[in-house]
Short mmCIF file of C-alpha atoms (C1' of nucleotides) in Angstrom, two decimals:
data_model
loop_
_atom_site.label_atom_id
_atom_site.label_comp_id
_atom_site.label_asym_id
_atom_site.label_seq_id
_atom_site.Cartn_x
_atom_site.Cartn_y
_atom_site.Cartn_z
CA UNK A 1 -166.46 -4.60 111.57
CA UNK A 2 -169.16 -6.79 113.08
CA UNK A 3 -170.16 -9.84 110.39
CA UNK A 4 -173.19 -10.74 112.52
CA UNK A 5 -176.43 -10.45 110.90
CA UNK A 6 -178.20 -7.79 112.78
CA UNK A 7 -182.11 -7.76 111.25
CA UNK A 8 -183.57 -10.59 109.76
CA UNK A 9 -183.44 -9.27 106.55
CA UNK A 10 -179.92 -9.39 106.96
CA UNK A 11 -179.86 -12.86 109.04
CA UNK A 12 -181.25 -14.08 105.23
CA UNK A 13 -179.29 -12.15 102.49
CA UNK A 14 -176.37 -14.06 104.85
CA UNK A 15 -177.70 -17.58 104.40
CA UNK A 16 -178.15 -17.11 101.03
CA UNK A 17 -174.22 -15.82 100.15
CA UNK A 18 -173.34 -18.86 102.26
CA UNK A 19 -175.01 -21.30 99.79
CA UNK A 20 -174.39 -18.92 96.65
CA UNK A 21 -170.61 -18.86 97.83
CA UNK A 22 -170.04 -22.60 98.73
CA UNK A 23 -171.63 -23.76 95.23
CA UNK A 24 -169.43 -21.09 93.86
CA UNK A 25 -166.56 -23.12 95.13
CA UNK A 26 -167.77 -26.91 94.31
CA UNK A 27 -168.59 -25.79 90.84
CA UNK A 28 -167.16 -22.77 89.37
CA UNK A 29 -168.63 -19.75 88.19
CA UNK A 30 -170.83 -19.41 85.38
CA UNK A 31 -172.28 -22.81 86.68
CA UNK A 32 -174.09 -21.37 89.66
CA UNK A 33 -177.30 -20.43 89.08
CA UNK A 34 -180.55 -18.46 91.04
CA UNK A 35 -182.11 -21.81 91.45
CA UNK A 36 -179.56 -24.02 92.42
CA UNK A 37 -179.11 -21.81 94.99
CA UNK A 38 -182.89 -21.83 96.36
CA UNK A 39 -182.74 -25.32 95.69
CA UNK A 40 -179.66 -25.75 98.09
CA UNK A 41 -181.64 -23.66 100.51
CA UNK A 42 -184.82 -25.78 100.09
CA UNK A 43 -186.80 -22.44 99.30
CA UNK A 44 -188.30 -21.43 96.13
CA UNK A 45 -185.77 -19.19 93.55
CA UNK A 46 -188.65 -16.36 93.60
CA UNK A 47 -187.78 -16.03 97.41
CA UNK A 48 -184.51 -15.14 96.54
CA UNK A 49 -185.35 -12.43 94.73
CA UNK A 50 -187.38 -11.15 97.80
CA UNK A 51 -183.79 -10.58 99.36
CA UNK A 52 -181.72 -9.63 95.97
CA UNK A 53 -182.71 -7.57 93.46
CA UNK A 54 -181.42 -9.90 90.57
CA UNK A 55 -178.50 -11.99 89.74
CA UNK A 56 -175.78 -9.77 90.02
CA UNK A 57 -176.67 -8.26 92.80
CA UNK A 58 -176.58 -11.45 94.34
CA UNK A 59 -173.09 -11.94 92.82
CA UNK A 60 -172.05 -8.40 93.69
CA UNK A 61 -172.78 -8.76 97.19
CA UNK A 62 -170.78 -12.10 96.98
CA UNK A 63 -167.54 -10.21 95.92
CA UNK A 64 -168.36 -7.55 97.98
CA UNK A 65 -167.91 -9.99 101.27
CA UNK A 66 -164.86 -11.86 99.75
CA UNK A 67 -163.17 -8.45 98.93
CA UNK A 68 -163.62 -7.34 102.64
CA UNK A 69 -161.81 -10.08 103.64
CA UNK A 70 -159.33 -9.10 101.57
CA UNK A 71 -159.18 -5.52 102.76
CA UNK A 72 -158.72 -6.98 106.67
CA UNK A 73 -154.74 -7.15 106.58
CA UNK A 74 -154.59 -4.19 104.76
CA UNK A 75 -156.66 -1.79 106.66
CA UNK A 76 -154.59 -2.98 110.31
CA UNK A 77 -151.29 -2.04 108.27
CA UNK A 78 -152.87 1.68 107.00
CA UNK A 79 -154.42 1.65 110.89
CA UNK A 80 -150.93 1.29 112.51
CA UNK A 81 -149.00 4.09 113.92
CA UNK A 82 -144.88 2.74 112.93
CA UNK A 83 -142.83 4.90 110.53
CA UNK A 84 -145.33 5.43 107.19
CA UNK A 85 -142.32 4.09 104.71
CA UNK A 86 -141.97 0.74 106.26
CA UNK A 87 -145.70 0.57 106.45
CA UNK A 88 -146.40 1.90 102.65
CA UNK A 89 -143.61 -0.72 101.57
CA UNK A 90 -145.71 -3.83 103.78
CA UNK A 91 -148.71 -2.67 102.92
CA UNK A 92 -147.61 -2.58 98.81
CA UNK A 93 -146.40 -6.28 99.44
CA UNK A 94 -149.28 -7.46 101.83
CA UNK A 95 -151.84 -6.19 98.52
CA UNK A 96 -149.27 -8.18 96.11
CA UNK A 97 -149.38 -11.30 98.07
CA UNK A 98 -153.03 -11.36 98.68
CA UNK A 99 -154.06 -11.26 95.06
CA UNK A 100 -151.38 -13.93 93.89
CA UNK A 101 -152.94 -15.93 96.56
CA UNK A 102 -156.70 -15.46 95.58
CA UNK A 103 -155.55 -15.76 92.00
CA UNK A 104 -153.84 -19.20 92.57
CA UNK A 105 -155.95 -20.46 95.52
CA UNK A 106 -159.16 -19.43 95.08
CA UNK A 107 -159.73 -19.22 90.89
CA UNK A 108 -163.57 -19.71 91.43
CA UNK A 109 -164.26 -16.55 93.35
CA UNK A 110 -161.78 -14.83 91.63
CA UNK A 111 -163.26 -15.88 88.44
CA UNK A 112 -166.54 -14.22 90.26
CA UNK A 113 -164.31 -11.10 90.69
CA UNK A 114 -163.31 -10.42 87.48
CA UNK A 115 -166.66 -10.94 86.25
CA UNK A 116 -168.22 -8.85 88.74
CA UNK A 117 -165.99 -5.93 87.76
CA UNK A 118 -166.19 -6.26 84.04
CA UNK A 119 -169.85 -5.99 84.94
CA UNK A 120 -169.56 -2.39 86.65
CA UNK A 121 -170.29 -4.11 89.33
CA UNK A 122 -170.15 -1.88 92.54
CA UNK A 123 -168.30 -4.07 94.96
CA UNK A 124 -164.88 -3.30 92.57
CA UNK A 125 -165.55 0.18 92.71
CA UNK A 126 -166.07 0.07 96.27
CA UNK A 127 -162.87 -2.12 96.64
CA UNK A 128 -160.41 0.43 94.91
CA UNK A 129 -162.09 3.00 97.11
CA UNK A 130 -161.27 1.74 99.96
CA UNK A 131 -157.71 0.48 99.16
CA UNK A 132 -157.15 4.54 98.44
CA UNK A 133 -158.64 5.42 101.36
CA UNK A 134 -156.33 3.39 103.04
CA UNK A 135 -153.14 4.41 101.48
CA UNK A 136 -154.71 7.70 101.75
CA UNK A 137 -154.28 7.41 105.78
CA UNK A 138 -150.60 5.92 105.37
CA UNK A 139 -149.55 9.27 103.05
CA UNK A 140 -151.02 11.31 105.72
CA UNK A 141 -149.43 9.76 108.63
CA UNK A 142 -145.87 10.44 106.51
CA UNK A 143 -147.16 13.94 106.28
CA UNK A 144 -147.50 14.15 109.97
CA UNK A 145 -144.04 11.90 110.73
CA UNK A 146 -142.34 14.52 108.59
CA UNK A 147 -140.66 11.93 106.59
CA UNK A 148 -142.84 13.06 103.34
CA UNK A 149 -142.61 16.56 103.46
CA UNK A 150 -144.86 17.84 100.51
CA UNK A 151 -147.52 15.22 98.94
CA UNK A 152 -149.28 16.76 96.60
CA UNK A 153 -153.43 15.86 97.10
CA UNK A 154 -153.27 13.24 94.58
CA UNK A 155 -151.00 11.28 96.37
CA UNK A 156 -152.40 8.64 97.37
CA UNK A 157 -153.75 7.87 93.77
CA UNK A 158 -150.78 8.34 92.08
CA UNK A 159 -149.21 5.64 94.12
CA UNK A 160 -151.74 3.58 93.98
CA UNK A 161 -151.28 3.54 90.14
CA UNK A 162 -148.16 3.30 90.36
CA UNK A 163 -148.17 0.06 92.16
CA UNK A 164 -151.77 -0.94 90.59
CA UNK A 165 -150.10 -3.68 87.53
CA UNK A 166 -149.27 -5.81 90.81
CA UNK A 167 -152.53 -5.94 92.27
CA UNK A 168 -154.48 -5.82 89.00
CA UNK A 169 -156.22 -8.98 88.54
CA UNK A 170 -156.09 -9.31 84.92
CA UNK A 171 -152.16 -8.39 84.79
CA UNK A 172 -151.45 -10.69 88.21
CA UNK A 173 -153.46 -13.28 86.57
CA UNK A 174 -151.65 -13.30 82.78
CA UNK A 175 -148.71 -12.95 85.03
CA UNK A 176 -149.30 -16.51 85.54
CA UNK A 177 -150.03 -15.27 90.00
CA UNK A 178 -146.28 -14.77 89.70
CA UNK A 179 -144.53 -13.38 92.57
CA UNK A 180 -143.01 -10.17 91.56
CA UNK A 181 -141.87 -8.93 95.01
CA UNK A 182 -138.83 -8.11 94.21
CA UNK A 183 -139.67 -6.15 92.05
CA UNK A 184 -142.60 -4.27 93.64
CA UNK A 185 -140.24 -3.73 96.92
CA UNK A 186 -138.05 -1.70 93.97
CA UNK A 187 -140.60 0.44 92.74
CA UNK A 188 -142.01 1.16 96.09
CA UNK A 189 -138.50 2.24 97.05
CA UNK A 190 -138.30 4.86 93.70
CA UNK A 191 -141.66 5.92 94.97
CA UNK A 192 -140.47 6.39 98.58
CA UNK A 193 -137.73 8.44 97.34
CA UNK A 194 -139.80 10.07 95.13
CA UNK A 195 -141.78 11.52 98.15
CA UNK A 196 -139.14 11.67 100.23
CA UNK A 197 -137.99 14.72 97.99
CA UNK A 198 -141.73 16.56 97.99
CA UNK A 199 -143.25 14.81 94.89
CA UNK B 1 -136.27 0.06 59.41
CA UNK B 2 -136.94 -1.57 55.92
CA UNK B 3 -140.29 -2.51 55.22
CA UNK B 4 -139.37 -3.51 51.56
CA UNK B 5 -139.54 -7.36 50.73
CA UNK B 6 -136.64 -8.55 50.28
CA UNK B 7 -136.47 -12.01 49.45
CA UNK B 8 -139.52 -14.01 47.34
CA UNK B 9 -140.30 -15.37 50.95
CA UNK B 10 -140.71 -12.17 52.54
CA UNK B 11 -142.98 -10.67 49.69
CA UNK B 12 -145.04 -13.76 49.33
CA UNK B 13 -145.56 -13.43 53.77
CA UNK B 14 -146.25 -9.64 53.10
CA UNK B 15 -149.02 -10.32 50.57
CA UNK B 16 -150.75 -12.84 52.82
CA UNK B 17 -150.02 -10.61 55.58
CA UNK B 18 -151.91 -7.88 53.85
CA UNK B 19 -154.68 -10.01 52.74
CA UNK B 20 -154.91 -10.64 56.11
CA UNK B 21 -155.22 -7.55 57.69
CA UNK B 22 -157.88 -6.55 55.09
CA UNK B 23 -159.85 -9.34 56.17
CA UNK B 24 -159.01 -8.71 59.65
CA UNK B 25 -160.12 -4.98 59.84
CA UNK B 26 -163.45 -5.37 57.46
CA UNK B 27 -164.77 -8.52 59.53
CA UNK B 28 -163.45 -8.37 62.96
CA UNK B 29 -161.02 -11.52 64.65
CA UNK B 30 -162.65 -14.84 65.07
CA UNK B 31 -164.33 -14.41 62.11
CA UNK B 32 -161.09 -14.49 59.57
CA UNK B 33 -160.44 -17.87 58.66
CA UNK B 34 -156.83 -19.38 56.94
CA UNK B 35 -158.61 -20.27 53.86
CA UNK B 36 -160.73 -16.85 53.67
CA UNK B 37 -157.28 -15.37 53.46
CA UNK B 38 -156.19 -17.76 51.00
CA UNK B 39 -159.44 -17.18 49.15
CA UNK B 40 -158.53 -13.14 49.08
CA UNK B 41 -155.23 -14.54 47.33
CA UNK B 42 -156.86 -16.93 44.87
CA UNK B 43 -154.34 -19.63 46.44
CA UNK B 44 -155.33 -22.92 48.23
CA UNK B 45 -155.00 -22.44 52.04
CA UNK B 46 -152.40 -25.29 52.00
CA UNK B 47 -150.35 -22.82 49.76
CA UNK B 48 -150.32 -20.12 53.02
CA UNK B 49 -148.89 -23.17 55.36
CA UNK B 50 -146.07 -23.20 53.37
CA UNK B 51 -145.63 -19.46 54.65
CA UNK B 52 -146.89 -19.82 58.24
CA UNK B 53 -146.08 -22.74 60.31
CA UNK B 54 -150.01 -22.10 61.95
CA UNK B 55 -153.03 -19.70 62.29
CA UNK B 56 -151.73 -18.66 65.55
CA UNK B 57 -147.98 -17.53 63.50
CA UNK B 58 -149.84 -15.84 60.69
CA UNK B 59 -151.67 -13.81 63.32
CA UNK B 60 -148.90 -13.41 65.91
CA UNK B 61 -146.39 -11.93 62.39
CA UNK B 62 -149.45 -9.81 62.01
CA UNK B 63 -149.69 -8.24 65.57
CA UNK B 64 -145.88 -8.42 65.60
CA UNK B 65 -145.96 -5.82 62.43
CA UNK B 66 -148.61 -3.81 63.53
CA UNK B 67 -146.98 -3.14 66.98
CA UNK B 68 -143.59 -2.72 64.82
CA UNK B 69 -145.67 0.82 63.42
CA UNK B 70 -146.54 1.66 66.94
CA UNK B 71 -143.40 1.58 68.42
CA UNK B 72 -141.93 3.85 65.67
CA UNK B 73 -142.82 7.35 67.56
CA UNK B 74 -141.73 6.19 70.76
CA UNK B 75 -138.25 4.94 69.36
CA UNK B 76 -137.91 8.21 67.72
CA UNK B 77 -138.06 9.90 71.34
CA UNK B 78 -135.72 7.42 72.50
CA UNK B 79 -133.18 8.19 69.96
CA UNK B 80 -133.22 11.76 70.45
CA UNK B 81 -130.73 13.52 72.45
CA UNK B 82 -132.58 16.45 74.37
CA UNK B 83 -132.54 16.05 77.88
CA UNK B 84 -133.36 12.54 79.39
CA UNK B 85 -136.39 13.88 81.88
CA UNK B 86 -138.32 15.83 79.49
CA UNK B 87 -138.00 12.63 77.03
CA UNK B 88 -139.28 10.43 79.59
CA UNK B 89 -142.82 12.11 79.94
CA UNK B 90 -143.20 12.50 76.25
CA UNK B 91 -142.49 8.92 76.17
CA UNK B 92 -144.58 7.97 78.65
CA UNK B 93 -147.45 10.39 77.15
CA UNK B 94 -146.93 9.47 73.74
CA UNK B 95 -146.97 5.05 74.28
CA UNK B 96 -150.65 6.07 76.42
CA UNK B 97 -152.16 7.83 73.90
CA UNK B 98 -150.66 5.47 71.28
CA UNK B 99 -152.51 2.24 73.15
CA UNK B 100 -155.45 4.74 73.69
CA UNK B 101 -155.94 5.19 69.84
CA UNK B 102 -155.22 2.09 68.59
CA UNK B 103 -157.90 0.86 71.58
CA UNK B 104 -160.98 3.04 70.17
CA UNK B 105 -160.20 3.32 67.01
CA UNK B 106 -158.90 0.04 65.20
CA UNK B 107 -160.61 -2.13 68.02
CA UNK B 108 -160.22 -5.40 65.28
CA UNK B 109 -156.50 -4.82 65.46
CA UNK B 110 -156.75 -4.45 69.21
CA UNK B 111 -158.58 -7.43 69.67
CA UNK B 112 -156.20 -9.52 67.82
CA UNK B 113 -153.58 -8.26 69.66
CA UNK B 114 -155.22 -9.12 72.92
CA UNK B 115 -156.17 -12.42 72.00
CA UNK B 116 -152.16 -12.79 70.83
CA UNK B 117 -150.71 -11.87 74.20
CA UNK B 118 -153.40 -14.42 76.17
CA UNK B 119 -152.07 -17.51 73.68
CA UNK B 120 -148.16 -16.34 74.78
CA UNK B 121 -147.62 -15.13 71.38
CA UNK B 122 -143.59 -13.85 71.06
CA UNK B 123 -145.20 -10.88 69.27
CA UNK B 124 -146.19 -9.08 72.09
CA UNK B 125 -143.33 -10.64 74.17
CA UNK B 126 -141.19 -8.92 71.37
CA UNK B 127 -143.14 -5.37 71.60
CA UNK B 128 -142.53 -5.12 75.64
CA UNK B 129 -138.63 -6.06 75.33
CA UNK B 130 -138.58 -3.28 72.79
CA UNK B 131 -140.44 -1.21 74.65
CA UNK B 132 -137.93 -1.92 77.92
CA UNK B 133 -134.63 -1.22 75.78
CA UNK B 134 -135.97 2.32 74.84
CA UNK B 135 -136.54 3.04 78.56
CA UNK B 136 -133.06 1.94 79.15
CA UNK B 137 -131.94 3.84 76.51
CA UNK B 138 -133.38 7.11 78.14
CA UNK B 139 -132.18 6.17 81.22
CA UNK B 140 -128.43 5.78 80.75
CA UNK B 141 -129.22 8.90 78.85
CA UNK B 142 -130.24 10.54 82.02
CA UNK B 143 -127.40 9.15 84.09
CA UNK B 144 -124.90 10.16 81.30
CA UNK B 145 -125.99 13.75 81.53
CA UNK B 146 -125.92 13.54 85.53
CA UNK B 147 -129.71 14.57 86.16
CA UNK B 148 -130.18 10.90 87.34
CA UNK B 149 -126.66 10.21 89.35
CA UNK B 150 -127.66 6.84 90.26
CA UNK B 151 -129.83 4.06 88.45
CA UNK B 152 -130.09 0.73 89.57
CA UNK B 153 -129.60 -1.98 86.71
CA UNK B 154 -133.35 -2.33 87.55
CA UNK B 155 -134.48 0.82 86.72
CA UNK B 156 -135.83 0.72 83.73
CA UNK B 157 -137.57 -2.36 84.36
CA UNK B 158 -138.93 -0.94 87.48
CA UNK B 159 -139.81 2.11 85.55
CA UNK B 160 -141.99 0.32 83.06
CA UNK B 161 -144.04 -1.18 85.92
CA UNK B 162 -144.84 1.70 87.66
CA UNK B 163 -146.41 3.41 84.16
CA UNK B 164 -147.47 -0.08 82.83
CA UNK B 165 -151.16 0.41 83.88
CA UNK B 166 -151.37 3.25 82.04
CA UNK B 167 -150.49 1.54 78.65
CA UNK B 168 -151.50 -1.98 79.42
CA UNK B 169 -153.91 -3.06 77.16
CA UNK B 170 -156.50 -4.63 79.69
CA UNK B 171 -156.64 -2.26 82.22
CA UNK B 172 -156.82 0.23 79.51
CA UNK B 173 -159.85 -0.98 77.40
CA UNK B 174 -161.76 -1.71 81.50
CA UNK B 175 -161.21 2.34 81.36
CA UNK B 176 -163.19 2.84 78.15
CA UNK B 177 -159.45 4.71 76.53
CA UNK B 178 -159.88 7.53 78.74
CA UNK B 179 -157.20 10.01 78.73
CA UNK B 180 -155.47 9.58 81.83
CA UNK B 181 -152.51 11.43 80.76
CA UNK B 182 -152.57 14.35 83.45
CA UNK B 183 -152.43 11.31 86.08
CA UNK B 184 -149.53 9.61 84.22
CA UNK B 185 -147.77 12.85 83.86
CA UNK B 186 -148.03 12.92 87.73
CA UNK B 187 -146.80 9.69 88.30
CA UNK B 188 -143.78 10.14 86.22
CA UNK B 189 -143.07 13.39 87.88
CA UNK B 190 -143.09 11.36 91.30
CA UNK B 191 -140.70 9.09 89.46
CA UNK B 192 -138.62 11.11 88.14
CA UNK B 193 -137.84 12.87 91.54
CA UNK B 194 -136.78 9.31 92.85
CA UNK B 195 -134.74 8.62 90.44
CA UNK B 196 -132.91 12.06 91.12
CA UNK B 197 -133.13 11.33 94.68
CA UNK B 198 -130.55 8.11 93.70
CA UNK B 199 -133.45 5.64 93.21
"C1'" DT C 1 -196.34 -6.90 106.69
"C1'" DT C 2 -192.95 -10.30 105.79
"C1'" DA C 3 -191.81 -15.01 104.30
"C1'" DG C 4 -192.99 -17.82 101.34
"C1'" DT C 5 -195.41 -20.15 97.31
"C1'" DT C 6 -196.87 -21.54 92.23
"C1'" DA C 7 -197.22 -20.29 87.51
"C1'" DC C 8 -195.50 -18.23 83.56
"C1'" DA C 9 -193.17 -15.56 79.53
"C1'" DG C 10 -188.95 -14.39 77.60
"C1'" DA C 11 -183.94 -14.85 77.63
"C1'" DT C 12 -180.21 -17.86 77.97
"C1'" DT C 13 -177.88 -22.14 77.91
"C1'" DT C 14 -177.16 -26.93 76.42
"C1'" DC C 15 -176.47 -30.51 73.24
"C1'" DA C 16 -176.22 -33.22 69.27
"C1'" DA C 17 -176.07 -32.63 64.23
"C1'" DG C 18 -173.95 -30.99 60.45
"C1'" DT C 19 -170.49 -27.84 58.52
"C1'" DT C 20 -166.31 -25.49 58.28
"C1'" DT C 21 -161.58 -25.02 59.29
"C1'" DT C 22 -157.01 -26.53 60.44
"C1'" DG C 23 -153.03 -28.75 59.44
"C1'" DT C 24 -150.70 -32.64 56.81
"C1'" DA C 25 -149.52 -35.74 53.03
"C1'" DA C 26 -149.13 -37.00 48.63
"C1'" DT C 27 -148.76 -35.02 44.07
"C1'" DT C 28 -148.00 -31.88 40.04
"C1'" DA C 29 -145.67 -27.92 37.46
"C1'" DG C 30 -141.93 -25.21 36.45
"C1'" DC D 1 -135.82 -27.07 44.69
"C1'" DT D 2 -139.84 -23.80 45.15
"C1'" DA D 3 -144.61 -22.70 44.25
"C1'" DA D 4 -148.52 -24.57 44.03
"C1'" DT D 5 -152.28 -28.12 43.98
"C1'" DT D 6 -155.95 -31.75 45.56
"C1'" DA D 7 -157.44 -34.83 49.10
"C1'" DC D 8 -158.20 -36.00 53.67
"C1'" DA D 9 -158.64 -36.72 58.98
"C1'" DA D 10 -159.22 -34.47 63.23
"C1'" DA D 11 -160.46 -30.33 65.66
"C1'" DA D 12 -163.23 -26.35 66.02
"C1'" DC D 13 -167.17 -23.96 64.98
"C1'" DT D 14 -172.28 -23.25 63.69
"C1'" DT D 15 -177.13 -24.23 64.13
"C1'" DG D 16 -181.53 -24.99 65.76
"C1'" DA D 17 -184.50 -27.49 68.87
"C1'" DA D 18 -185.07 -28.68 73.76
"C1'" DA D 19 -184.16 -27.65 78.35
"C1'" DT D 20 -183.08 -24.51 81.84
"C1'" DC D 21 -182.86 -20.12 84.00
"C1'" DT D 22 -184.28 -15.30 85.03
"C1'" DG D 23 -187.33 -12.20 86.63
"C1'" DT D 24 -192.34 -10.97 87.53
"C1'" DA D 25 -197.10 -11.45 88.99
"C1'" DA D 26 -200.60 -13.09 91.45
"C1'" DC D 27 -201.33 -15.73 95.39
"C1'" DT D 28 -201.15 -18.15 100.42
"C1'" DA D 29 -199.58 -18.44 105.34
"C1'" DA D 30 -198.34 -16.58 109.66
#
DNA sequence: TTAGTTACAGATTTCAAGTTTTGTAATTAG
DNA sequence: CTAATTACAAAACTTGAAATCTGTAACTAA
């Protein structure tokens, strides 16, 4: 989990995010472009390109970061070694909350987010993997608590798509970054009992 | 279930309503104006104001009737009186490959519909309250023939937001239609052993 | 060899104009 | 009183020229 810039190569790509990502936030998305980024930088835009393949790589990379963030709480939670229910349930609502927030607090690099997934873009992909993963590790600790006798090996991803329409940016979002805790806490409990009785 | 005009109103609202679905499906939405639907008619646009308060009403009766057609299987199955588990599933199954259809293959209608639930159109307000008393339907089904002993007032609610990614009309098109059925059939299974379990 | 540059063609975006469309009002016909 | 019309202002959309942006190539500096 080290963010320091190890090569130089590196040491660059992370000066450039920095500008990309702080003109991302004074003016929204669709607004930042190549060049006002090498401008902000005081470097040509072709040097940019030296250190980013195009645009949305550069943009991918961006949401790549701000997703990692993201993932922090999350991955202590699925890293924790309490009682897998209480930990599925936190994690669920930890996921929830984080979204509404980014939704409501940070609509620029959200903005970014949804475009960078519409895109294919491989920092979403990468995201949802690792959220799995993650829930993966809680459904396996269960297994090994004996509290979850049986999960089938599509656990994990049935869950998660079970849960998904409260982490889904486009739902969250139409959802007006509503909180529906109450109601996730409800369907995590069905889903609890769900594997509580082998699947 | 009348769809026979009854009044002069109504058949005046279905023949504009027609004209505009015409319109809608050979050019797609965006591009079908009030007074191209008038023009279909041979009627001044004013004429179709005296019909439909707005553009957005015209378009929201539209989607409103269209998702009337779609909902017709799935009441069927939550009319029946087989067992309450079984109907669930097929339920389930039958409103994902419904939205799967009607996303690849009457995209203009689709659209329209999209672009009806972003302006908060009571059309597609209207289709997911329908959609949530069928669910309830099945479930007091269920409780009444003691497979589910316990429901929470919640539960169907709670139900529908477990599945909702998989007929959700965003997350739905982002997966190109694919048939995700054996993962929804999963997911109810998991469901359907909490809501044995007492929920 | 890596960091950087200038110069350029093609794609995309902006912006002001003209045009269409929306929604209303006043009016006519039965 | 309902079905329909014409006429109109304001909002939304189209269009095409000008400006900007993207991505590449050929080059310089250390």
């Amino acid at each position: 989990m080290t963010t320091e810039p190890a090569t130089p190569q590196d040491e660059a790509r992370t000066r450039i995010l920095d500008a990309a990502e702080a003109l991302l936030r004074r003016h929204g998305p669709d607004k930042v472009a190549v060049t006002d980024v090498a401008r902000a930088l005081k470097m040509s835009h072709a040097n940019v390109y030296r250190f980013f393949e195009n645009k949305a790589a550069l943009f991918d990379a961006l949401v790549r970061r701000w997703l990692g963030r993201l993932e922090g709480p999350l991955s202590k939670i699925a890293a924790e070694d309490g009682p897998a229910p209480e930990r599925l349930k936190r994690w669920a609502l930890t996921l929830h909350r984080q979204k509404r927030e980014k939704v409501s607090g940070e609509p620029e690099m959200f903005a970014a987010f949804d475009k960078a997934a519409e895109h294919a873009g491989g920092a979403v992909r990468a995201h949802l993997e690792a959220l799995e993963r993650q829930l993966s590790a809680i459904i396996a600790d269960g297994r090994a608590q004996g509290v979850w006798p049986a999960p089938t090996p599509t656990a994990a991803m049935d869950v998660f798509a079970a849960i998904s329409s409260f982490s889904h940016p486009g739902i969250v979002q139409a959802n007006g970054a509503a909180d529906r805790s109450a109601e996730l806490e409800r369907v995590v409990k069905l889903i609890d009992s769900g594997l509580r009785a082998g699947g």
